[in-house]
PDB file of C-alpha atoms in Angstrom:
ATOM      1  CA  UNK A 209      94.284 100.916 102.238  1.00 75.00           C
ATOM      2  CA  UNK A 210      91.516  99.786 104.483  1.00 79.00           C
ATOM      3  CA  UNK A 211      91.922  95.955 103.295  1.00 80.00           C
ATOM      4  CA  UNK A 212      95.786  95.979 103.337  1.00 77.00           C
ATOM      5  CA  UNK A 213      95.448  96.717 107.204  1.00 75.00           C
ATOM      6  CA  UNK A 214      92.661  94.477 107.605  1.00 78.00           C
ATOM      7  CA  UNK A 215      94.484  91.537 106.088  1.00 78.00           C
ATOM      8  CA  UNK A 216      97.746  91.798 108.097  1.00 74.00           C
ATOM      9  CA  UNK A 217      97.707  88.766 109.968  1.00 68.00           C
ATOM     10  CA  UNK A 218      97.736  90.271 113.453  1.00 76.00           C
ATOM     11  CA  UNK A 219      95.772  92.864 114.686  1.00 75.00           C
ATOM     12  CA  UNK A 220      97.791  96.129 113.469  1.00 78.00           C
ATOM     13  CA  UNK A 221      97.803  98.916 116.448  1.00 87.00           C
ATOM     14  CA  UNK A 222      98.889 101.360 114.316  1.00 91.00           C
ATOM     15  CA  UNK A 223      99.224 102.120 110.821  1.00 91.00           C
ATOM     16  CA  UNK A 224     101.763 104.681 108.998  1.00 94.00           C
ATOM     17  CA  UNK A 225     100.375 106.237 105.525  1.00 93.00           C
ATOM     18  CA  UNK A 226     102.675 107.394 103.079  1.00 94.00           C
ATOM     19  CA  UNK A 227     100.616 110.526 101.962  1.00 94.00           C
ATOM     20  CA  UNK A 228      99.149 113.607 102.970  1.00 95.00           C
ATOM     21  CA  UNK A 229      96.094 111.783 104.217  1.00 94.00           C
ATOM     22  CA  UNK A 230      94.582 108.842 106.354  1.00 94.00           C
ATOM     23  CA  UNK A 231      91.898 107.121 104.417  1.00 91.00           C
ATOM     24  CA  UNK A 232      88.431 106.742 106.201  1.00 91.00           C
ATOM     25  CA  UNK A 233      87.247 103.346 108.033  1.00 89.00           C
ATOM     26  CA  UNK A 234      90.872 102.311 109.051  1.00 89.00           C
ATOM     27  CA  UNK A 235      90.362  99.763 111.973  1.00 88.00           C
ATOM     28  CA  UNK A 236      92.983 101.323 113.966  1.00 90.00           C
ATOM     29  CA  UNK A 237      94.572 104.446 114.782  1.00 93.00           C
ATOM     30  CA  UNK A 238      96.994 105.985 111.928  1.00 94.00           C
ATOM     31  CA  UNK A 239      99.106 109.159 110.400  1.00 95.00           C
ATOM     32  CA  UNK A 240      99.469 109.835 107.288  1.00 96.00           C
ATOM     33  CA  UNK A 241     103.520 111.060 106.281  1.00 96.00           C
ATOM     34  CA  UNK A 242     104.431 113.079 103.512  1.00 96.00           C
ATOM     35  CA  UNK A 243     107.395 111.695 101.573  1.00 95.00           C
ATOM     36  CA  UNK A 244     106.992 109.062 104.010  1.00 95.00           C
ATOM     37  CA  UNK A 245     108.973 106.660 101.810  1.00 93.00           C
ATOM     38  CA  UNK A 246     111.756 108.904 102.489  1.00 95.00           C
ATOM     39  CA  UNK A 247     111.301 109.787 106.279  1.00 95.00           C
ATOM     40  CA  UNK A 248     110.077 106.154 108.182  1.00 95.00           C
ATOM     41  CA  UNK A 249     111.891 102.600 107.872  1.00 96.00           C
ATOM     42  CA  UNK A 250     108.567 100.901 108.051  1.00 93.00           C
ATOM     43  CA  UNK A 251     107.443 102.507 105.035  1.00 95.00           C
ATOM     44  CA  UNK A 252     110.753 102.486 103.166  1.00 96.00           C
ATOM     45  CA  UNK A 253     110.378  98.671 103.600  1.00 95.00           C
ATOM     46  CA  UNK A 254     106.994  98.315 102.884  1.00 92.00           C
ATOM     47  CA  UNK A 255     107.529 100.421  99.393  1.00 93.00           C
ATOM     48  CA  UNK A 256     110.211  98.248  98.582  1.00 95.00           C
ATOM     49  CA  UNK A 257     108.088  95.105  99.279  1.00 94.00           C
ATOM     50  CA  UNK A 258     105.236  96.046  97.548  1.00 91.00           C
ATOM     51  CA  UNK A 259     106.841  97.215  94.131  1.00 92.00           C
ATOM     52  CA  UNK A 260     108.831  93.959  94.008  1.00 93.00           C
ATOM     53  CA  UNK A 261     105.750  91.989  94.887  1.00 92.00           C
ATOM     54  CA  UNK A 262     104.074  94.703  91.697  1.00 91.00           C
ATOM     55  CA  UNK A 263     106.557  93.780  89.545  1.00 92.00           C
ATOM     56  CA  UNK A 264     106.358  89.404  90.025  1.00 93.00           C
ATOM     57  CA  UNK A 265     102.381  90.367  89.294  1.00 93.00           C
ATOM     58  CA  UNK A 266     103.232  91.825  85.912  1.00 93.00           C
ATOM     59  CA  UNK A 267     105.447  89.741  84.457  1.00 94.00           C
ATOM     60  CA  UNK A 268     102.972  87.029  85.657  1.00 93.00           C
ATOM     61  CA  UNK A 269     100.099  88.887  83.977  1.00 93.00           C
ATOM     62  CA  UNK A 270     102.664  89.156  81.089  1.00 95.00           C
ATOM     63  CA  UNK A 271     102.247  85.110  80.706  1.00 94.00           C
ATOM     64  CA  UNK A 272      98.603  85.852  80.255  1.00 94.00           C
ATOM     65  CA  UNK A 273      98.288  88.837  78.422  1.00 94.00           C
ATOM     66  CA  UNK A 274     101.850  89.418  76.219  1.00 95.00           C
ATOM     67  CA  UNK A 275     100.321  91.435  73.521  1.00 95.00           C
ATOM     68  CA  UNK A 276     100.281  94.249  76.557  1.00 94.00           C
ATOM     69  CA  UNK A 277     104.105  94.000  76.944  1.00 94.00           C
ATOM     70  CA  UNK A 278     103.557  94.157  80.595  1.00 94.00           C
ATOM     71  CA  UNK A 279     106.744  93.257  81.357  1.00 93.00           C
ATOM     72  CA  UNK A 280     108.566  96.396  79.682  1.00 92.00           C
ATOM     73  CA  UNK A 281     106.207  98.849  81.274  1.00 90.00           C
ATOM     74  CA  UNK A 282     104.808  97.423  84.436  1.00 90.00           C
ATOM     75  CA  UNK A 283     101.263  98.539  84.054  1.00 88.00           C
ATOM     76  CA  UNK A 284     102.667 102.564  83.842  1.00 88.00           C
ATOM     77  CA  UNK A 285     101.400 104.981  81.184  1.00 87.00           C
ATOM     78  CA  UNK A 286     104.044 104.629  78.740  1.00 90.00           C
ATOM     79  CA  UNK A 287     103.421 104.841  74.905  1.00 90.00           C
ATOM     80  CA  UNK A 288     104.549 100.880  74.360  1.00 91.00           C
ATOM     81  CA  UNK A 289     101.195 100.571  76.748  1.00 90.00           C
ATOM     82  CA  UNK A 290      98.923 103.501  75.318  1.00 89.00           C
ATOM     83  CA  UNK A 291      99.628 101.764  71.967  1.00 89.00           C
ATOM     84  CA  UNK A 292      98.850  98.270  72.943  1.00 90.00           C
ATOM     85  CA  UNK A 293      95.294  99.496  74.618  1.00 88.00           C
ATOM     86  CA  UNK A 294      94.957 101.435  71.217  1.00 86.00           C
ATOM     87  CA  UNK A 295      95.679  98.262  69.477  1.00 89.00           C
ATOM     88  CA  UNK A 296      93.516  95.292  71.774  1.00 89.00           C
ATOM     89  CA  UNK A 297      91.246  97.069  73.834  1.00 86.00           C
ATOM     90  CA  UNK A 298      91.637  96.492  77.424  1.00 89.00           C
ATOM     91  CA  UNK A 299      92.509  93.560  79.637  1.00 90.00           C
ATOM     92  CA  UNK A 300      90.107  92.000  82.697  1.00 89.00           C
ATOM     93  CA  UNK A 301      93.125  93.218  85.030  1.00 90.00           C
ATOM     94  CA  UNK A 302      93.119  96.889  83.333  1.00 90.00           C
ATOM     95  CA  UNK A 303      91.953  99.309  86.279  1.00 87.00           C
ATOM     96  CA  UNK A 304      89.003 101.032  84.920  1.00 86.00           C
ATOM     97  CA  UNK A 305      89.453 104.417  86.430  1.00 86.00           C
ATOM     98  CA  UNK A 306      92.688 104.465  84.593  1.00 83.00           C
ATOM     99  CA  UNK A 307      92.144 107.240  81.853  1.00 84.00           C
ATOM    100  CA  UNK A 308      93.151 105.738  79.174  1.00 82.00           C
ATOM    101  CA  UNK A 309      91.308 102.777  79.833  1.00 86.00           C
ATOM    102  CA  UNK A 310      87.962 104.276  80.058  1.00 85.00           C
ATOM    103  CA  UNK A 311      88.923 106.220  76.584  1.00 82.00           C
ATOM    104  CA  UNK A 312      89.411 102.513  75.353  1.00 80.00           C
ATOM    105  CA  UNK A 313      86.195 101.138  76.785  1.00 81.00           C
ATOM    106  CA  UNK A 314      83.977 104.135  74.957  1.00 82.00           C
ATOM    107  CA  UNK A 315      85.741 103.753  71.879  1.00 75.00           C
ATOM    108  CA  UNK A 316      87.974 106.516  71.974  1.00 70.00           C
ATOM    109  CA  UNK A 317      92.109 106.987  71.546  1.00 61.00           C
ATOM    110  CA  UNK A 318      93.992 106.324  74.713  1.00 58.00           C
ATOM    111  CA  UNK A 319      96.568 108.115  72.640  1.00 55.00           C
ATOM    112  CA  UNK A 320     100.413 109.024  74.280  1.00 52.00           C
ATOM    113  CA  UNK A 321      99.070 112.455  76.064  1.00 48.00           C
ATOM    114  CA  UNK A 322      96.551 110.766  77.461  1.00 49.00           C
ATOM    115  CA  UNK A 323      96.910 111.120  81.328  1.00 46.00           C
ATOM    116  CA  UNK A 324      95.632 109.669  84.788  1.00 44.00           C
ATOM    117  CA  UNK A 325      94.515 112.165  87.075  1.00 40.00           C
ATOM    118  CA  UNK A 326      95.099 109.642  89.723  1.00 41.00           C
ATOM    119  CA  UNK A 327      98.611 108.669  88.312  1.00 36.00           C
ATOM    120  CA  UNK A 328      99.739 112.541  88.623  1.00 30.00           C
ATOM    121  CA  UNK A 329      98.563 112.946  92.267  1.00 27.00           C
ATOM    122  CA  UNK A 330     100.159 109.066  93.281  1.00 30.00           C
ATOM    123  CA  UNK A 331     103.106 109.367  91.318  1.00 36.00           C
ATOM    124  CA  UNK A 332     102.166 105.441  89.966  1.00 42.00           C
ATOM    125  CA  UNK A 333      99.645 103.238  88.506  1.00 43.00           C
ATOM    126  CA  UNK A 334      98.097 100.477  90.232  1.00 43.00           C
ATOM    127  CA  UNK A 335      96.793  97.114  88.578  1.00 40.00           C
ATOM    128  CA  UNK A 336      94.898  95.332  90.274  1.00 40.00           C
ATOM    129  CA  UNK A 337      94.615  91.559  90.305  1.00 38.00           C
TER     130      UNK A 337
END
């Protein structure tokens, strides 16, 4: 959160978090919103942005990596995924506090149950590029 504010290009006065929390080191004053998706236009907006920008990233990382079938599940924990981490291991791009990635990277199933604390909590998996 703290480098999405510091790279807007102009000096942000004030930032709206859609959560229950505003994350430490922010370089200017903030509130966090629960359900703000549903509540502020600026966040509205910005989710909408950001999960169409998501989704260009995954099909692009689809190009690279189409053995993961990105482009059906857009990085979520859905069996087509599980399976293909079960099947090839993880990617560079794979998040590696995503549960079923570190199951992958010590050799264990990242089986369909297998869940993301983090996922739960957010509501959606983030892959970073």
């Amino acid at each position: 959160m703290r480098r999405a504010v510091e790279g807007v290009a102009h000096v942000a006065g004030f930032a709206r978090i859609d959560g229950n929390r505003v994350p430490k080191g922010l370089p200017c004053p903030a509130e966090a919103l629960i359900g703000g998706d549903a509540l502020d236009r600026a966040i509205m907006a910005a989710s909408i942005v950001a999960k169409v920008t998501r989704d260009r990233l995954m099909h692009e990382l689809h190009t690279r990596h189409p053995e993961y079938r990105f482009d059906q599940h857009k990085g979520y924990s859905t069996p087509v995924h599980l399976a293909a981490l079960q099947t090839h291991g993880p990617c560079p791009q794979h998040r590696r506090s995503f549960a079923p990635v570190r199951l992958a990277l010590e050799g264990r199933n990242p089986g369909p149950g297998t869940r993301d604390p983090e996922q739960l909590q957010v509501g959606r998996l983030v892959v970073p590029l």
